[in-house]
Coordinates of C-alpha atoms and ligand atoms in Angstrom, one line a residue:
M3 CA 11.2 111.5 170.6
R4 CA 14.4 109.9 169.9
S5 CA 13.0 106.4 170.1
V6 CA 10.2 107.4 167.8
A7 CA 12.8 108.7 165.3
A8 CA 14.8 105.5 165.6
L9 CA 11.7 103.4 165.1
L10 CA 10.8 105.4 162.0
L11 CA 14.3 104.9 160.6
L12 CA 14.2 101.2 161.3
L13 CA 10.8 100.9 159.6
L14 CA 12.0 102.8 156.6
C15 CA 15.1 100.6 156.4
A16 CA 13.0 97.5 156.7
S17 CA 10.5 98.6 154.1
V18 CA 13.1 99.2 151.5
A19 CA 15.8 96.9 152.8
T20 CA 16.2 95.3 149.4
A21 CA 16.1 98.5 147.4
C22 CA 19.2 99.9 145.7
S23 CA 21.2 102.3 147.6
G24 CA 21.5 105.7 146.0
D25 CA 17.7 105.4 146.0
R26 CA 16.9 108.1 148.4
D27 CA 14.9 111.1 147.6
P28 CA 16.5 114.5 147.7
N29 CA 13.8 115.7 149.9
P30 CA 12.2 118.2 147.5
N31 CA 9.8 119.3 150.3
A32 CA 12.6 119.7 152.8
K33 CA 12.4 122.8 154.9
P34 CA 15.1 124.4 156.9
L35 CA 14.9 123.4 160.5
P36 CA 13.1 125.9 162.8
P37 CA 15.3 127.3 165.6
S38 CA 16.0 124.3 167.9
S39 CA 14.4 124.5 171.4
Y40 CA 17.5 122.8 172.7
V41 CA 19.8 125.4 174.2
L42 CA 23.5 124.6 173.8
P43 CA 25.8 125.3 176.7
E44 CA 27.7 128.5 176.1
R45 CA 31.0 126.5 176.4
I46 CA 30.1 124.6 173.2
V47 CA 28.8 127.6 171.4
Q48 CA 32.1 129.3 172.0
Q49 CA 34.1 126.3 171.0
I50 CA 32.4 126.3 167.7
R51 CA 32.7 130.0 167.2
D52 CA 36.4 129.7 167.9
H53 CA 36.6 127.7 164.6
Q54 CA 35.4 130.6 162.4
D55 CA 39.0 131.4 161.3
D56 CA 39.6 127.7 160.3
A57 CA 36.3 127.6 158.5
N58 CA 37.2 130.8 156.6
R59 CA 40.5 129.4 155.6
I60 CA 38.9 126.2 154.3
I61 CA 36.3 128.2 152.3
D62 CA 39.0 130.6 150.9
Y63 CA 41.2 127.6 150.0
F64 CA 38.5 126.3 147.7
T65 CA 36.9 129.5 146.5
K66 CA 40.0 131.7 145.8
G67 CA 43.1 129.8 146.9
P68 CA 45.0 126.8 145.5
G69 CA 41.9 124.6 145.7
Q70 CA 39.8 126.7 143.4
G71 CA 38.6 124.6 140.5
Q72 CA 40.5 121.6 141.9
T73 CA 37.5 119.6 142.8
Y74 CA 36.1 119.8 139.3
T75 CA 39.6 119.0 137.8
R76 CA 40.1 116.0 140.1
L77 CA 36.5 114.7 139.4
A78 CA 36.9 115.1 135.7
S79 CA 40.3 113.4 135.7
L80 CA 38.9 110.4 137.4
V81 CA 35.7 109.9 135.4
D82 CA 37.2 110.8 132.0
T83 CA 40.2 108.5 132.6
V84 CA 38.3 105.5 134.0
G85 CA 34.8 105.9 132.6
P86 CA 31.9 103.8 133.9
R87 CA 32.8 101.8 137.0
P88 CA 30.2 99.0 137.4
S89 CA 30.4 96.5 140.2
G90 CA 32.7 93.6 139.4
S91 CA 34.4 95.4 136.5
A92 CA 38.1 96.0 135.8
S93 CA 37.4 99.7 135.4
L94 CA 36.1 99.9 139.0
E95 CA 39.3 98.4 140.3
R96 CA 41.2 100.8 138.1
A97 CA 39.3 103.7 139.7
I98 CA 40.2 102.3 143.1
D99 CA 43.8 102.1 142.2
M100 CA 43.8 105.6 140.8
M101 CA 42.2 107.0 143.9
L102 CA 44.6 105.1 146.2
G103 CA 47.4 106.8 144.3
N104 CA 45.7 110.2 144.5
L105 CA 45.2 109.9 148.3
K106 CA 48.8 108.9 148.8
A107 CA 50.0 111.7 146.6
D108 CA 48.2 114.1 149.0
R109 CA 50.1 112.6 151.9
L110 CA 47.0 111.4 153.7
D111 CA 47.4 108.9 156.5
N112 CA 46.7 105.1 156.4
V113 CA 45.7 105.0 152.7
H114 CA 44.6 101.5 151.9
G115 CA 41.9 99.3 150.4
E116 CA 39.8 97.0 152.6
P117 CA 38.6 93.8 150.8
A118 CA 35.0 93.4 150.0
W119 CA 33.2 90.7 147.9
I120 CA 30.9 92.3 145.3
P121 CA 28.4 91.2 142.6
H122 CA 29.5 91.0 139.0
W123 CA 26.7 91.5 136.5
V124 CA 27.2 92.3 132.8
R125 CA 24.7 93.8 130.4
G126 CA 25.7 92.6 126.9
A127 CA 23.7 93.5 123.8
E128 CA 20.0 94.3 124.4
Y129 CA 16.9 95.6 122.6
V130 CA 13.2 95.7 122.7
Q131 CA 11.4 95.7 119.4
L132 CA 7.7 96.7 119.1
L133 CA 6.3 94.4 116.5
E134 CA 2.6 95.4 116.7
P135 CA 0.8 97.7 116.1
H136 CA 3.9 99.2 114.4
D137 CA 7.5 98.3 114.0
F138 CA 9.8 100.3 116.3
T139 CA 13.0 99.8 118.3
M140 CA 12.8 101.2 121.8
N141 CA 15.5 102.7 123.9
I142 CA 15.9 100.4 126.9
L143 CA 18.4 99.5 129.7
S144 CA 18.4 96.1 131.4
L145 CA 18.1 96.3 135.2
G146 CA 21.1 95.2 137.3
S147 CA 21.0 91.5 138.2
S148 CA 18.4 90.7 135.5
V149 CA 18.9 87.4 133.7
G150 CA 19.1 87.3 129.9
T151 CA 16.5 86.1 127.5
G152 CA 18.6 83.4 125.7
P153 CA 19.6 83.8 122.0
Q154 CA 16.1 83.6 120.6
G155 CA 14.8 86.5 122.8
I156 CA 11.2 86.5 124.0
T157 CA 8.4 87.4 121.7
A158 CA 5.0 87.8 123.3
E159 CA 1.9 90.0 123.7
A160 CA 2.1 92.7 126.3
I161 CA -0.2 93.6 129.1
V162 CA 0.2 97.2 130.5
V163 CA -0.6 97.9 134.2
S164 CA -0.2 101.1 136.3
S165 CA 0.2 99.4 139.7
F166 CA 0.9 96.1 141.5
E167 CA -2.8 96.2 142.5
E168 CA -3.9 96.3 138.9
L169 CA -1.6 93.5 138.1
T170 CA -3.1 91.4 140.9
N171 CA -6.7 92.2 139.8
R172 CA -5.9 91.2 136.2
S173 CA -3.5 88.4 137.0
A174 CA -5.5 85.9 134.8
E175 CA -4.6 88.1 131.7
A176 CA -0.9 88.2 132.5
K177 CA 0.0 84.5 131.9
G178 CA 2.5 84.1 129.1
K179 CA 2.7 87.9 128.5
I180 CA 5.3 90.6 128.8
V181 CA 4.2 92.7 131.7
V182 CA 4.7 96.5 131.2
F183 CA 4.5 98.6 134.3
N184 CA 3.4 102.2 133.6
Q185 CA 3.3 103.4 137.2
P186 CA 3.2 107.1 137.9
F187 CA 6.2 108.7 139.5
V188 CA 5.3 109.7 143.1
S189 CA 8.7 109.9 144.7
Y190 CA 11.9 107.9 144.2
G191 CA 11.6 106.0 147.5
E192 CA 7.9 105.0 146.8
T193 CA 8.1 104.4 143.0
S194 CA 11.5 102.6 142.8
V195 CA 9.8 99.5 144.3
Y196 CA 8.4 98.8 140.8
R197 CA 12.0 98.6 139.5
T198 CA 13.3 96.5 142.4
Q199 CA 10.3 94.1 142.7
G200 CA 8.5 94.4 139.3
A201 CA 10.1 91.3 137.7
S202 CA 9.1 89.0 140.5
A203 CA 5.6 90.5 140.7
A204 CA 5.2 89.8 137.0
A205 CA 6.6 86.3 137.2
K206 CA 4.3 85.5 140.1
V207 CA 1.3 85.8 137.8
G208 CA 2.9 84.0 134.9
G209 CA 4.6 86.9 133.1
V210 CA 7.5 85.9 130.8
A211 CA 9.4 89.3 131.0
S212 CA 8.8 92.7 132.6
L213 CA 9.4 96.2 131.3
I214 CA 9.5 99.0 133.9
R215 CA 8.7 102.6 133.2
T216 CA 11.9 104.5 134.2
I217 CA 11.9 105.9 137.8
A218 CA 12.2 109.6 137.1
P219 CA 10.0 112.7 137.2
F220 CA 11.1 113.8 133.7
S221 CA 12.5 112.4 130.5
I222 CA 13.8 113.2 127.0
Y223 CA 13.4 109.6 125.9
S224 CA 16.0 108.4 128.4
P225 CA 15.8 105.0 130.2
H226 CA 17.3 104.9 133.7
T227 CA 18.7 101.7 135.0
G228 CA 19.2 100.5 138.6
V229 CA 19.3 97.3 140.6
Q230 CA 16.4 94.9 140.9
F231 CA 16.0 91.9 143.2
Y232 CA 14.4 88.5 142.5
T233 CA 12.2 87.0 145.2
D234 CA 13.2 83.5 146.3
G235 CA 11.0 80.8 145.0
I236 CA 9.6 82.8 142.0
P237 CA 11.0 82.2 138.5
K238 CA 13.6 84.7 137.4
I239 CA 12.4 86.5 134.3
P240 CA 14.3 89.1 132.2
T241 CA 13.6 92.7 133.1
A242 CA 14.5 96.1 131.7
C243 CA 13.5 99.7 132.1
I244 CA 11.9 101.6 129.2
T245 CA 11.4 105.3 128.8
I246 CA 8.5 107.2 130.2
E247 CA 7.5 108.0 126.6
D248 CA 7.3 104.4 125.5
A249 CA 5.5 103.3 128.7
E250 CA 2.8 106.0 128.1
M251 CA 2.6 105.1 124.4
M252 CA 1.9 101.4 125.2
A253 CA -0.6 102.4 128.0
R254 CA -2.5 104.4 125.4
M255 CA -2.4 101.5 122.9
H256 CA -3.6 99.1 125.6
A257 CA -6.5 101.4 126.7
R258 CA -7.6 101.5 123.1
G259 CA -7.7 97.8 123.0
Q260 CA -4.9 97.5 120.5
R261 CA -2.8 94.3 120.5
I262 CA 0.8 95.0 121.5
V263 CA 3.5 92.5 120.5
L264 CA 7.1 92.9 121.6
K265 CA 10.4 91.1 121.2
V266 CA 12.7 91.4 124.2
Y267 CA 16.3 90.4 123.7
L268 CA 18.8 90.7 126.6
E269 CA 22.2 89.2 126.9
A270 CA 22.5 90.1 130.6
Q271 CA 24.4 87.7 132.9
N272 CA 25.2 87.3 136.5
L273 CA 28.8 86.1 136.9
N274 CA 30.7 85.0 140.0
D275 CA 31.3 87.6 142.8
T276 CA 34.6 89.4 142.6
L277 CA 37.0 90.7 145.3
S278 CA 37.0 94.5 145.4
R279 CA 38.0 97.1 148.0
N280 CA 36.5 99.9 150.0
T281 CA 39.0 102.8 149.6
V282 CA 40.2 104.4 152.9
A283 CA 42.3 107.4 153.9
E284 CA 42.7 109.3 157.1
V285 CA 43.9 112.4 158.8
V286 CA 44.7 110.9 162.2
G287 CA 43.4 112.7 165.2
S288 CA 45.8 114.5 167.5
T289 CA 44.0 113.8 170.8
H290 CA 41.5 111.0 170.1
P291 CA 42.9 109.0 167.2
E292 CA 40.5 106.1 167.9
Q293 CA 37.5 108.4 167.5
V294 CA 36.2 108.9 163.9
V295 CA 34.4 111.4 161.8
L296 CA 33.6 109.4 158.6
V297 CA 33.0 111.2 155.2
S298 CA 32.0 109.1 152.3
G299 CA 30.8 108.6 148.7
H300 CA 30.8 105.7 146.3
L301 CA 33.3 105.0 143.6
D302 CA 31.3 102.4 141.7
S303 CA 28.6 103.4 139.2
W304 CA 26.3 102.0 136.5
D305 CA 27.9 100.8 133.3
I306 CA 26.3 103.3 130.9
A307 CA 27.8 106.7 131.9
E308 CA 31.0 108.2 133.4
A309 CA 28.7 108.9 136.4
A310 CA 30.2 112.1 137.6
M311 CA 27.1 112.9 139.6
D312 CA 26.3 109.4 141.0
D313 CA 28.6 109.3 142.8
A314 CA 32.1 110.3 141.8
G315 CA 31.2 113.8 143.0
G316 CA 30.5 112.6 146.5
A317 CA 33.6 110.5 146.6
I318 CA 35.8 113.4 145.4
I319 CA 34.5 115.9 147.9
S320 CA 35.1 113.4 150.7
W321 CA 38.7 113.2 149.5
Q322 CA 38.9 117.0 149.3
A323 CA 37.6 117.3 152.9
L324 CA 40.7 115.5 154.1
S325 CA 43.0 117.0 151.5
V326 CA 42.3 120.6 152.6
V327 CA 42.8 119.8 156.3
K328 CA 46.2 118.3 155.4
A329 CA 47.1 121.2 153.1
L330 CA 46.3 123.9 155.7
G331 CA 48.1 122.0 158.4
L332 CA 45.0 121.7 160.6
K333 CA 45.2 119.1 163.3
P334 CA 41.7 117.9 164.3
K335 CA 41.4 116.2 167.7
R336 CA 39.8 113.1 166.3
T337 CA 40.4 111.1 163.1
M338 CA 38.8 112.2 159.9
R339 CA 38.4 109.1 157.7
A340 CA 37.3 109.1 154.1
L341 CA 35.6 105.9 152.8
L342 CA 35.0 105.6 149.1
W343 CA 32.6 102.7 148.9
T344 CA 32.7 99.9 146.4
S345 CA 29.5 98.3 144.9
E346 CA 27.0 100.7 146.3
E347 CA 24.7 100.4 143.4
F348 CA 23.9 96.7 144.1
G349 CA 22.5 97.6 147.5
G350 CA 25.3 99.1 149.6
V351 CA 27.4 95.9 149.3
G352 CA 30.7 97.6 150.2
S353 CA 29.4 99.7 153.0
Q354 CA 27.6 96.7 154.5
Q355 CA 30.8 94.8 154.7
Y356 CA 32.6 97.8 156.2
Y357 CA 29.9 98.2 158.8
N358 CA 30.1 94.5 159.7
S359 CA 33.9 95.0 160.4
Q360 CA 33.1 98.0 162.6
A361 CA 29.9 96.8 164.3
N362 CA 31.7 96.4 167.7
N363 CA 33.4 99.8 167.4
T364 CA 30.4 102.1 166.5
G365 CA 30.8 103.8 169.8
N366 CA 33.9 105.5 168.5
Y367 CA 32.1 107.1 165.5
S368 CA 31.1 110.7 166.2
I369 CA 29.2 111.0 162.9
V370 CA 28.9 109.2 159.5
M371 CA 28.6 111.5 156.6
E372 CA 27.7 110.4 153.0
S373 CA 27.3 112.5 149.9
D374 CA 25.2 110.6 147.3
L375 CA 22.5 113.0 146.4
G376 CA 24.4 115.3 144.1
T377 CA 27.1 117.9 144.3
F378 CA 25.1 120.9 143.0
T379 CA 25.2 124.2 144.9
P380 CA 25.4 123.3 148.5
T381 CA 22.9 124.7 151.0
G382 CA 23.9 122.9 154.3
L383 CA 23.5 119.4 155.7
E384 CA 20.8 116.9 156.0
F385 CA 21.1 115.4 159.5
T386 CA 19.8 112.7 161.7
G387 CA 20.7 112.7 165.4
S388 CA 19.6 113.8 168.9
P389 CA 18.3 117.3 169.6
A390 CA 21.6 118.1 171.3
A391 CA 23.6 116.9 168.3
T392 CA 21.2 118.8 166.0
A393 CA 21.8 122.0 167.9
I394 CA 25.6 121.5 167.5
I395 CA 25.2 121.0 163.8
Q396 CA 23.1 124.1 163.5
Q397 CA 25.7 126.1 165.4
I398 CA 28.5 124.8 163.1
G399 CA 26.3 125.9 160.1
Q400 CA 26.6 129.4 161.4
L401 CA 30.3 129.2 160.4
L402 CA 29.1 128.9 156.8
V403 CA 27.0 132.0 156.6
N404 CA 29.3 133.5 154.0
A405 CA 29.1 130.3 151.9
N406 CA 25.3 130.4 152.1
A407 CA 25.1 126.9 153.5
T408 CA 23.5 127.1 156.9
V409 CA 20.4 124.9 156.3
V410 CA 20.1 121.9 158.6
D411 CA 17.4 119.6 157.4
C412 CA 16.3 116.8 159.7
S413 CA 14.2 114.8 157.3
L414 CA 17.2 112.7 156.3
T415 CA 16.3 109.1 155.6
F416 CA 19.4 107.1 155.5
R417 CA 18.7 103.7 154.1
H418 CA 22.0 101.9 153.9
L419 CA 24.1 103.7 156.4
L420 CA 23.8 101.0 159.0
F421 CA 25.8 103.1 161.4
C422 CA 22.8 105.4 161.8
S423 CA 19.9 103.0 161.5
L424 CA 21.3 100.1 163.5
S425 CA 23.8 101.8 165.9
G426 CA 22.4 105.2 166.4
V427 CA 25.4 107.0 165.1
P428 CA 24.5 110.6 164.0
G429 CA 24.4 110.8 160.2
A430 CA 24.6 113.5 157.6
S431 CA 24.3 114.0 153.9
L432 CA 25.1 117.1 151.8
H433 CA 22.1 119.3 151.4
N434 CA 22.3 120.8 147.9
D435 CA 20.2 122.3 145.1
N436 CA 19.5 118.9 143.6
D437 CA 16.0 119.3 142.2
D438 CA 17.3 117.9 138.8
Y439 CA 19.1 115.0 140.4
F440 CA 16.7 112.3 139.0
Y441 CA 16.8 113.8 135.5
F442 CA 20.3 112.3 135.2
H443 CA 20.4 109.6 137.8
H444 CA 21.4 106.1 136.4
S445 CA 21.1 107.3 132.9
R446 CA 23.5 108.0 130.1
G447 CA 23.1 111.7 130.9
D448 CA 25.1 111.4 134.1
T449 CA 28.3 113.1 132.8
M450 CA 30.7 115.9 133.7
T451 CA 28.5 118.2 131.9
V452 CA 26.1 118.0 134.8
E453 CA 28.8 119.3 137.2
D454 CA 29.7 122.9 137.8
P455 CA 33.2 124.0 139.0
V456 CA 32.0 126.8 141.3
A457 CA 29.3 124.6 142.9
L458 CA 31.9 121.8 143.4
D459 CA 34.3 124.2 145.1
L460 CA 31.6 125.2 147.6
C461 CA 30.5 121.5 148.1
A462 CA 34.1 120.6 149.0
A463 CA 34.3 123.6 151.4
V464 CA 31.0 122.9 153.1
W465 CA 31.7 119.2 153.5
A466 CA 35.2 119.9 154.9
V467 CA 34.0 122.6 157.4
Y468 CA 31.4 120.4 158.9
A469 CA 33.6 117.3 159.1
Y470 CA 36.7 119.1 160.4
V471 CA 34.8 121.1 163.1
I472 CA 32.9 118.0 164.3
A473 CA 36.3 116.2 164.4
D474 CA 37.9 119.0 166.4
L475 CA 35.2 119.6 169.1
D476 CA 36.2 118.7 172.7
D477 CA 33.6 115.9 172.7
M478 CA 32.0 113.5 170.3
L479 CA 28.5 114.4 169.1
P480 CA 26.0 113.4 171.8
R481 CA 23.8 110.4 170.9
Ligands
ZN503 ZN1 24.7 106.8 144.3

């Protein structure tokens, strides 16, 4: 059972290894786990039940104590002050500096930055002009790592396809054209391959630029950016996302046999890698300081929004999980470590380098937790681990009955948390009411307006209770 799960995870990781992180689906079809057939020893059940008072104190701290409203305030202060935090930018480093100051001000332990080299891509001015059959300027966003068009732009006729298969079948028509992908949205994991691989697929058949229908289930004329990857040995052509509305409009024109002429102008550039930092803070364990419960989110974002949702929210609740434990004077047996990743959006670049530094030490990680699927009203945890570990997580969930956050969903598909996929460390993500996540994701709409103070209080409480109780059990989570 476990080896099958591990294989599935590896296959999943392999199949999307080049996709952008943050590209996981929020499991819209996820169902609460049925009661586990694994029976926990009474000793462990009692150990967990003994934490009910601590859990209540944490929940009260955030919902009616000094922490009430604090998660929203801290989140807003960061994103309103620093703004967008793209990989390689000065504003990302400013966010890291600000967070290092915040973590130190909370008197957390071992606050520091760990160096990581990260990509530096800049957008510049950009537009796509429809020239035929009518004159219209589209709302677009270049994709991360795209090359620019040069000062003249690229003016060419467009071909519209709905799949890679259709492009292959009509490859003779694509030469010298701008390839427009109007693929239907199936799920984020399945559909985002058009964004990550579309430019190289278009270039392979002679396309001169590619425009990708935004990867989202819903749109009010909003383009959503994200990273893309060029395939070695294939010419690099400029690529941008367009709105669902414009993709469908051009598909209708194309089906009608109308000639579509576009001018694509992108100033995008890839600059030299820059030195950044993963941000680290701890509450050092009282009995097993070398053993770690890791909580995380990413500080970097796309360049077009203050990105409160993706993923400053996840970063802030990871800070809050340690902050409350310190404030309440709780002393977990093993170390709680917060990691605020750098350059997640370009493919988990920061977390990859952190994992590399820890690859010989993964036996000391009890669990790796990452919140990067929204901080809406929390419902529990998404979890991947052995049946015995799952039963423990379910039992801890019972401490959160009053917070309505007892769901343990085991359909979690970590893609870049290498601790889980490569080293078998149990992994978790915040389970929350995130049905609207992809309405905002990687768009200009990802702002503080998406976030709710009451939901954030609960997110911080739920994240903290799971992390603290796991850190304070007598034993590490079983593999
Ligand atoms: Zn993200």
